[in-house]
Amino acid sequence: MKTQSQKQATVGKGERVPAEAPSHQAEGSLGSDESYRLLVETLRDYAILMLDPEGRVATWNPGAERFKGYRADEIIGKHVSIFYPAEAMARDLPRIELEGATKTGVYEDVGWRVRKDGSQFWASVVISALRTKDGVLIGFSKVTKDLTLQRAAEARIKRQSDEILELATPVMQVWKGVVMAPLIGSLDSARTQQFMERLLNRVVETNSSVALVDIMGVPTIDTKTAQHLIESITAVRLLGAQVVLTGVRPAIAQTLVHLGINLSDILTRSSLAGGLQVALNILKLEVVAKSRGLKE
Amino acid sequence: MTLRLNEDFPINEEGDIVLARRLVREFALQRGFGTMDVTRIVTAASELIRNIYVYAGTGVMRVAFNEDGARTGMELTFSDQGPGIPDIAKAMEPGYSTGKSMGMGLSGSKRLMDDLTIRSVVGKGTTVIIIKWRSK
Amino acid sequence: MTRDNISVIRLRGILLVTVPPEPDDETVSSFQEKVLDVMASNEPRGLVLDISTVQTLDSFFARTLMETVQMAALMGTPTVIAGMRPDVAITATLLGLSFGKTLTARDMDSAFDLIVEKTAEDLSR
């Protein structure tokens, strides 16, 4: 049996204690063979199987049948590599995983696996080496979780939060002929295109001559975001509108200069108010205070 | 002139460029793509058709639609048996040009579309496939 | 499509050229010729290129436009590109097309005002 000092770090993941084969306890009690069997049977979200030392399937649970598609009688005796797609086979992944588990006790991985019908699913896999008290390898346990649903849910959440973000930052008309578009966060290619669409359509709808693009909500700026920002500004100008970049904070100004980004032909201001002033100048408008009493 | 889906549309003369564009526009609108997407698709197609005409002289365009579960994809394939592209990576760089056109066809089309695949063998020819998805 | 689809109007000394919706390459090339022809016979104080009906602005068209603008500039005539549609503007930007420092306006009206302003500026220098 390996001692703590003999264990090495597993491939990129944390340390684990090698699993022991379940001990024999009185039937009907927790910890008994019977209750372990019940545990494995009732876990339907996980495929839990045991492999012999050569990697062939020795046991099968209902969860495994559910998302790998094989019945017990058709899969027992087959090698674990049957679950791996061609690319994984080309990389010799099954052998690498089994060897990894043999050496360090546990091998964890996330990747594509294949069902009986040939379809692939994204899975989290944990393979543990099973040894007797004397350290003899009697096989492996393989626990697989289907992450497809999780992945789809995560993608959906991201999409929805993106949509919420867009809804929360509409392009507003702040004066006749002036629109204001706040930018929050960073700009990747997809967001930039959406941003450009919203901004340009609004400029046309409102017949605006000036667009204020406020970047107060952009905490840090990298080259990509800066380039996308410049692109958006270029696009607006093609419509004949002028752009004023507002909310340029000192930290952002510093980053832009250090990145060598040339904003020399773009009007910029540190505050939105400053930007509005520029806009009014462009429109040749002036804000005049109403006199309060007698004329001076 | 009609163009049916999955059929080769020959590109032989300058006039074919605007004709092909019109057909692509009609197909895209028919399948429910919005104005912004249609403009992107047609412009990308225009660039790639032009590349065929300028670099290879003749070639073909094919239009197909992929139904993939929750989304519809418009897939355009441009093939020619022209000189081929010796350095694809370089050709994909924005602003790269060897010939008469501005040479931004490949890099530009990649930005306009959701996906661009290119296969080219020097002396044999080039095939470019672009695709734009929309959710159903 | 032939040269006949390109309308050229002279208003207050400014040339207004309207480009048809889906010009083929021939039309695009002849558009440039026509503009230069008209400019040769009477020196306009400005040139407005109206592309408000254009749906596809590809690299060839963009290059021809820019050449026209540059040629006009060499002849001392300021040019304004007017009426670019939002999706065309976005597509042009994504495609990497550059219009340099060319003046742009949202419609012919603003384009005219822009030229009047610019020529007044130039005169006062």
XYZ file of C-alpha atoms in Angstrom:
557
model
C 0.000 0.000 0.000
C 1.460 3.335 -0.971
C 2.323 5.734 1.807
C 1.795 9.462 1.603
C 5.450 10.078 0.818
C 5.407 7.739 -2.108
C 2.589 9.535 -3.812
C 3.316 12.052 -6.530
C 1.084 14.789 -7.768
C -1.469 13.582 -10.271
C -1.540 15.052 -13.735
C -2.371 18.678 -13.011
C -4.972 17.855 -10.381
C -4.846 17.533 -6.624
C -3.602 14.640 -4.591
C -5.921 11.787 -3.802
C -5.801 8.681 -1.647
C -5.841 5.527 -3.767
C -9.163 3.763 -3.445
C -9.244 0.544 -1.562
C -11.396 -2.335 -2.601
C -14.496 -2.245 -0.406
C -13.952 -4.263 2.761
C -16.271 -7.017 3.715
C -18.738 -5.962 6.345
C -21.967 -7.331 7.603
C -24.674 -7.265 4.975
C -27.466 -4.760 5.468
C -25.314 -2.170 7.240
C -23.903 0.995 5.741
C -20.463 0.283 4.435
C -21.399 -3.250 3.596
C -20.946 -4.614 0.109
C -24.684 -4.554 -0.257
C -24.981 -0.875 0.533
C -22.100 0.034 -1.777
C -23.889 -1.836 -4.498
C -27.061 0.094 -3.747
C -25.119 3.349 -3.911
C -23.696 2.553 -7.313
C -27.039 1.314 -8.623
C -28.929 4.394 -7.596
C -26.498 6.969 -8.942
C -27.950 7.586 -12.354
C -26.090 10.772 -13.196
C -22.772 9.018 -13.048
C -21.478 6.052 -14.955
C -19.614 3.982 -12.405
C -17.784 0.990 -13.634
C -14.906 -1.203 -12.701
C -12.202 -2.274 -15.067
C -9.908 -5.237 -14.704
C -6.141 -4.570 -14.549
C -5.986 -4.748 -18.359
C -8.676 -2.115 -18.695
C -11.583 -4.299 -19.667
C -15.050 -3.558 -18.312
C -15.816 -5.737 -15.300
C -18.910 -4.104 -13.818
C -21.583 -1.748 -15.146
C -24.210 0.441 -13.465
C -27.567 1.821 -14.663
C -26.041 5.300 -14.979
C -23.467 3.890 -17.361
C -26.145 2.244 -19.445
C -28.086 5.489 -19.440
C -25.503 7.700 -20.926
C -23.145 5.387 -22.721
C -25.949 3.347 -24.216
C -24.577 -0.176 -23.769
C -26.317 -2.860 -21.786
C -24.254 -4.761 -19.259
C -24.278 -7.964 -21.286
C -22.923 -6.247 -24.391
C -20.138 -4.310 -22.704
C -18.661 -6.453 -19.992
C -15.364 -7.825 -21.197
C -14.816 -5.061 -23.756
C -11.822 -2.730 -23.396
C -12.387 0.765 -22.016
C -11.024 2.304 -25.218
C -14.372 1.607 -26.842
C -15.628 4.764 -25.107
C -13.014 7.026 -26.623
C -13.386 8.955 -29.905
C -10.896 8.548 -32.753
C -8.812 11.626 -31.879
C -8.367 10.399 -28.331
C -7.355 6.986 -29.622
C -4.835 8.627 -31.923
C -3.305 10.261 -28.868
C -3.304 6.932 -27.014
C -5.405 8.497 -24.279
C -6.885 5.306 -22.768
C -3.444 3.842 -22.152
C -2.151 7.159 -20.782
C -5.075 7.382 -18.374
C -4.745 3.848 -17.094
C -1.013 4.189 -16.688
C -1.482 7.500 -14.931
C -3.936 5.957 -12.513
C -1.608 3.023 -11.931
C 1.338 5.269 -11.132
C -0.275 7.938 -9.004
C -3.499 6.302 -7.869
C -5.911 8.621 -9.647
C -6.261 10.140 -13.095
C -8.761 12.919 -13.802
C -9.688 14.245 -17.187
C -12.316 16.235 -19.022
C -12.990 15.457 -22.641
C -15.164 13.884 -25.295
C -16.406 10.368 -24.939
C -18.438 8.236 -27.319
C -21.758 6.537 -26.838
C -22.908 3.258 -28.359
C -24.724 5.132 -31.146
C -21.566 7.019 -32.092
C -22.652 10.356 -30.669
C -20.193 12.209 -28.503
C -20.672 13.840 -25.138
C -18.500 16.074 -22.997
C -17.463 14.221 -19.863
C -15.567 14.516 -16.633
C -13.756 11.261 -15.878
C -12.015 9.995 -12.747
C -10.107 6.738 -12.935
C -8.795 5.277 -9.700
C -6.516 2.314 -9.281
C -7.938 -0.324 -6.988
C -5.450 -2.259 -4.891
C -5.573 -4.879 -2.207
C -4.095 -4.131 1.185
C -0.841 -5.562 -0.097
C -0.797 -3.129 -2.975
C -1.655 -5.555 -5.732
C -3.529 -3.907 -8.563
C -6.873 -5.614 -8.950
C -8.372 -3.176 -11.360
C -9.681 0.352 -11.767
C -12.821 2.256 -10.947
C -14.010 4.701 -13.571
C -16.516 7.387 -12.714
C -17.840 9.433 -15.602
C -20.101 12.456 -15.420
C -21.907 13.777 -18.465
C -21.169 17.486 -18.623
C -23.167 18.185 -21.788
C -26.171 19.591 -19.963
C -23.958 21.594 -17.693
C -22.074 23.002 -20.640
C -25.290 23.920 -22.440
C -26.597 25.565 -19.287
C -23.392 27.557 -18.877
C -23.559 28.714 -22.482
C -27.160 29.743 -21.996
C -26.355 31.672 -18.840
C -23.550 33.510 -20.581
C -25.808 34.398 -23.479
C -28.502 35.637 -21.153
C -26.134 37.705 -19.074
C -24.755 39.220 -22.267
C -28.297 40.079 -23.300
C -29.020 41.599 -19.917
C -25.888 43.658 -20.181
C -26.946 44.947 -23.579
C -30.427 45.772 -22.285
C -28.966 47.604 -19.335
C -26.840 49.791 -21.556
C -29.060 51.171 -24.274
C -27.887 53.899 -26.588
C -29.684 56.994 -25.381
C -30.513 60.242 -27.030
C -29.291 62.895 -24.617
C -30.021 65.917 -26.775
C -31.399 66.650 -30.180
C -28.748 65.327 -32.480
C -26.657 63.735 -29.729
C -26.669 60.109 -28.621
C -24.754 58.525 -25.798
C -23.611 54.916 -25.653
C -22.119 53.606 -22.415
C -19.664 50.758 -22.696
C -19.320 48.388 -19.812
C -16.682 45.692 -19.514
C -14.458 44.648 -22.366
C -15.074 44.300 -26.076
C -14.607 41.024 -27.837
C -15.340 40.639 -31.539
C -18.934 39.526 -31.067
C -19.797 42.255 -28.561
C -18.178 44.876 -30.761
C -20.344 43.945 -33.694
C -23.471 44.078 -31.566
C -22.358 47.393 -30.101
C -21.698 48.851 -33.540
C -25.087 47.741 -34.801
C -26.969 49.266 -31.905
C -25.001 52.485 -31.951
C -25.104 53.073 -35.690
C -28.785 52.252 -36.010
C -29.559 54.675 -33.211
C -27.468 57.408 -34.820
C -29.469 57.000 -38.015
C -32.834 56.744 -36.236
C -32.252 59.946 -34.272
C -30.500 61.703 -37.130
C -27.671 62.518 -34.765
C -24.528 64.424 -35.585
C -22.653 63.481 -32.448
C -22.213 60.200 -30.608
C -20.729 60.125 -27.132
C -19.089 56.804 -26.378
C -18.589 56.590 -22.642
C -15.957 54.182 -21.370
C -16.156 54.962 -17.671
C -17.407 51.407 -17.204
C -14.381 49.876 -18.846
C -12.047 49.017 -15.960
C -8.988 48.019 -17.937
C -8.218 48.220 -21.587
C -6.070 45.897 -23.658
C -4.966 46.136 -27.275
C -7.880 44.078 -28.562
C -10.525 46.167 -26.798
C -8.800 49.372 -27.888
C -8.752 48.201 -31.511
C -12.398 47.207 -31.369
C -13.226 50.559 -29.832
C -11.429 52.392 -32.622
C -13.293 50.257 -35.144
C -16.616 51.224 -33.645
C -15.660 54.875 -33.747
C -14.545 54.576 -37.376
C -17.855 52.985 -38.328
C -19.892 55.785 -36.724
C -17.875 58.413 -38.496
C -18.673 56.831 -41.846
C -22.250 57.886 -41.197
C -21.134 61.488 -41.010
C -21.444 61.729 -37.236
C -18.674 62.869 -34.968
C -17.594 60.782 -32.028
C -16.441 61.947 -28.642
C -14.883 59.344 -26.380
C -15.823 60.230 -22.817
C -15.062 58.878 -19.375
C -11.412 58.367 -20.191
C -9.891 57.835 -16.777
C -6.222 58.510 -16.046
C -5.420 54.809 -15.772
C -7.009 54.104 -19.131
C -5.265 57.093 -20.706
C -1.961 55.793 -19.414
C -2.593 52.282 -20.761
C -3.574 53.600 -24.165
C -0.422 55.689 -24.431
C 1.741 52.767 -23.308
C 0.082 50.473 -25.825
C 0.951 52.986 -28.510
C -2.674 53.371 -29.514
C -3.104 56.472 -31.597
C -6.224 58.355 -30.687
C -4.962 61.684 -31.949
C -7.749 62.165 -34.450
C -10.491 61.172 -32.016
C -12.027 63.693 -29.637
C -11.777 62.548 -26.050
C -12.777 63.843 -22.646
C -12.369 62.501 -19.137
C -15.962 63.145 -18.147
C -19.329 62.729 -19.759
C -20.128 66.346 -18.983
C -17.013 67.409 -20.832
C -18.095 65.287 -23.761
C -21.531 66.854 -23.791
C -19.936 70.281 -23.870
C -17.942 69.294 -26.934
C -21.107 67.932 -28.538
C -22.943 71.193 -27.965
C -20.005 73.129 -29.404
C -20.131 70.963 -32.500
C -23.828 71.651 -32.835
C -23.080 75.332 -32.219
C -25.337 75.377 -29.189
C -24.785 77.084 -25.931
C -26.235 76.476 -22.507
C -27.108 79.814 -20.958
C -28.191 80.232 -17.368
C -31.566 81.842 -16.881
C -31.227 85.097 -15.093
C -32.875 85.118 -11.723
C -34.203 88.481 -11.123
C -33.485 91.835 -12.535
C -31.294 91.966 -15.550
C -27.771 92.999 -14.846
C -30.589 32.942 -64.598
C -31.520 30.722 -61.735
C -29.304 29.196 -59.158
C -30.488 26.140 -57.343
C -29.158 25.096 -54.000
C -26.189 22.753 -54.023
C -25.594 23.486 -57.667
C -22.492 25.005 -59.221
C -22.869 28.601 -60.330
C -20.133 29.348 -62.873
C -18.055 32.475 -62.516
C -16.490 33.379 -65.828
C -16.924 37.049 -66.472
C -17.167 40.294 -64.594
C -20.929 40.396 -65.003
C -21.252 37.166 -63.029
C -20.074 38.916 -59.882
C -23.090 41.129 -59.419
C -25.404 38.383 -60.635
C -24.068 35.959 -58.066
C -24.410 38.625 -55.383
C -28.042 39.135 -56.200
C -28.752 35.435 -56.009
C -26.974 35.111 -52.691
C -28.973 38.048 -51.346
C -32.258 36.508 -52.451
C -31.457 33.153 -50.887
C -30.365 34.733 -47.625
C -33.486 36.890 -47.373
C -35.688 33.954 -48.247
C -34.245 31.938 -45.382
C -34.932 34.690 -42.900
C -31.539 36.269 -42.392
C -31.764 39.879 -41.172
C -30.467 42.921 -43.099
C -27.191 43.160 -41.196
C -26.438 39.491 -41.759
C -27.472 39.644 -45.406
C -25.146 42.588 -46.021
C -22.315 40.673 -44.375
C -22.949 37.507 -46.357
C -23.310 39.267 -49.698
C -20.212 41.394 -49.150
C -18.103 38.393 -48.137
C -19.417 36.505 -51.186
C -18.575 39.464 -53.395
C -14.980 39.479 -52.175
C -14.506 35.762 -52.658
C -16.162 35.699 -56.076
C -13.910 38.556 -57.060
C -10.861 36.615 -55.870
C -11.817 33.772 -58.188
C -12.296 36.123 -61.115
C -9.076 38.037 -60.493
C -6.704 35.220 -59.573
C -8.075 32.170 -61.344
C -10.139 33.554 -64.173
C -12.956 31.054 -63.738
C -14.482 29.055 -60.929
C -17.747 28.113 -59.293
C -19.870 29.109 -56.353
C -22.240 26.849 -54.486
C -24.941 27.782 -51.996
C -26.254 25.387 -49.373
C -28.161 25.560 -46.131
C -27.380 23.538 -43.005
C -30.090 22.858 -40.515
C -28.337 22.112 -37.254
C -30.842 21.683 -34.487
C -31.625 25.139 -33.197
C -29.947 27.031 -35.991
C -29.804 27.515 -39.733
C -26.522 28.058 -41.516
C -25.940 29.548 -44.940
C -22.907 27.912 -46.462
C -21.159 29.264 -49.534
C -18.392 27.395 -51.306
C -16.048 29.022 -53.789
C -13.798 26.781 -55.873
C -11.387 27.411 -58.640
C -8.593 25.584 -60.408
C -6.344 28.573 -60.370
C -2.761 29.031 -59.239
C -3.496 28.308 -55.594
C -2.171 30.159 -52.577
C 1.422 29.402 -51.564
C 1.237 30.926 -48.096
C -2.270 30.737 -46.685
C -1.355 32.266 -43.341
C 0.086 35.290 -45.061
C -2.900 35.569 -47.377
C -5.163 35.681 -44.333
C -3.372 38.708 -42.948
C -5.404 41.875 -43.325
C -4.132 44.145 -46.064
C -2.146 41.434 -47.855
C -2.371 41.728 -51.595
C -0.564 40.384 -54.620
C -2.890 41.347 -57.383
C -5.396 43.807 -58.628
C -7.935 43.576 -55.870
C -7.236 44.922 -52.433
C -6.498 41.431 -51.163
C -8.594 41.760 -48.065
C -11.075 39.234 -49.370
C -9.947 36.378 -47.170
C -9.284 38.180 -43.919
C -12.297 40.413 -44.362
C -14.628 37.534 -45.166
C -13.424 35.711 -42.109
C -14.448 38.637 -39.936
C -17.790 39.052 -41.614
C -18.782 35.409 -41.355
C -18.954 32.935 -38.499
C -16.575 30.468 -40.085
C -14.142 30.320 -42.963
C -12.277 27.235 -44.145
C -9.745 27.274 -46.923
C -7.972 24.549 -48.862
C -5.426 25.452 -51.464
C -2.792 23.596 -53.427
C -0.310 25.525 -55.532
C -0.865 24.722 -59.168
C -4.128 22.898 -58.506
C -6.607 25.406 -57.130
C -8.389 26.834 -54.123
C -11.608 26.149 -52.248
C -13.021 28.544 -49.671
C -16.063 27.700 -47.581
C -17.826 30.338 -45.510
C -20.801 29.944 -43.235
C -23.124 32.266 -41.316
C -25.532 30.991 -38.714
C -28.754 32.346 -37.457
C -30.873 30.932 -34.669
C -34.258 29.628 -35.724
C -26.379 48.559 -66.077
C -24.948 51.473 -68.021
C -23.696 54.958 -67.412
C -27.251 56.194 -67.741
C -28.056 55.015 -64.238
C -25.631 57.454 -62.739
C -27.228 60.818 -62.293
C -25.105 63.918 -62.039
C -26.702 67.170 -60.966
C -25.064 70.515 -60.487
C -26.541 72.582 -57.683
C -25.137 75.837 -56.348
C -21.843 75.019 -57.962
C -21.686 71.641 -56.293
C -21.776 68.387 -58.210
C -24.134 65.790 -56.837
C -23.584 62.260 -58.109
C -26.026 59.527 -57.211
C -24.854 55.939 -57.400
C -27.423 53.224 -58.265
C -28.277 50.442 -55.729
C -26.377 47.401 -56.959
C -23.811 48.695 -59.411
C -21.864 46.121 -61.369
C -18.154 46.616 -61.949
C -18.747 48.310 -65.281
C -21.091 50.847 -63.733
C -18.651 51.503 -60.916
C -15.815 52.145 -63.354
C -17.889 54.332 -65.610
C -19.103 56.250 -62.564
C -15.563 57.395 -61.984
C -15.134 58.348 -65.651
C -18.385 60.246 -65.704
C -17.533 62.242 -62.614
C -14.157 63.225 -63.993
C -15.686 64.093 -67.361
C -18.177 66.486 -65.787
C -15.558 67.975 -63.523
C -13.323 68.681 -66.476
C -15.925 70.807 -68.228
C -16.899 72.873 -65.212
C -14.919 73.340 -62.043
C -17.321 72.595 -59.235
C -16.637 73.912 -55.791
C -17.479 70.556 -54.312
C -18.437 66.970 -55.066
C -21.057 64.921 -53.259
C -21.107 61.176 -53.840
C -24.490 59.874 -52.754
C -24.338 56.186 -51.879
C -27.563 56.061 -49.890
C -29.076 53.326 -52.058
C -25.957 51.163 -52.200
C -26.437 47.823 -50.430
C -23.112 46.146 -51.097
C -19.906 48.070 -50.742
C -17.079 45.684 -51.533
C -13.366 46.371 -51.848
C -13.544 47.136 -55.555
C -16.230 49.757 -55.125
C -14.474 51.241 -52.101
C -11.234 51.539 -54.009
C -12.961 53.252 -56.925
C -14.666 55.661 -54.556
C -11.407 56.538 -52.857
C -9.634 57.005 -56.188
C -12.375 59.404 -57.238
C -12.043 61.334 -54.003
C -8.277 61.549 -54.436
C -8.531 62.634 -58.049
C -11.026 65.337 -57.127
C -8.762 66.504 -54.303
C -5.873 66.829 -56.737
C -8.078 69.086 -58.790
C -8.806 71.159 -55.717
C -12.349 69.905 -55.223
C -13.457 68.739 -51.771
C -15.563 65.582 -51.782
C -18.144 64.267 -49.352
C -19.439 60.692 -49.315
C -23.060 60.871 -48.282
C -25.684 58.474 -47.015
C -23.722 55.356 -46.158
C -26.101 52.831 -44.587
C -25.327 51.542 -41.077
C -24.885 47.927 -42.123
C -22.703 48.994 -45.017
C -20.604 51.129 -42.651
C -20.175 48.211 -40.255
C -19.374 45.761 -43.029
C -16.845 48.162 -44.532
C -15.160 48.535 -41.149
C -15.042 44.783 -40.531
C -13.694 44.256 -44.024
C -10.907 46.658 -43.142
C -11.747 49.251 -45.775
C -10.271 52.635 -45.056
C -11.752 55.895 -46.205
C -8.932 57.913 -44.720
C -9.842 61.464 -43.922
C -12.627 61.626 -46.477
C -15.552 63.706 -45.320
C -18.759 61.820 -44.782
C -22.305 63.023 -44.234
C -25.554 61.295 -43.398
C -27.461 62.768 -46.319
C -27.168 65.109 -49.276
C -28.390 68.077 -47.278
C -25.670 67.771 -44.642
C -23.168 67.033 -47.392
C -23.964 70.347 -49.042
C -23.645 72.223 -45.754
C -20.332 70.512 -45.143
C -18.935 71.633 -48.489
C -20.155 75.185 -48.023
C -18.506 75.220 -44.598
C -15.283 73.714 -45.855
C -14.913 76.061 -48.812
C -15.606 79.059 -46.558
C -12.884 77.789 -44.221
C -10.447 77.325 -47.066
C -11.150 80.805 -48.372
C -10.585 82.418 -45.004
C -7.104 80.901 -44.633
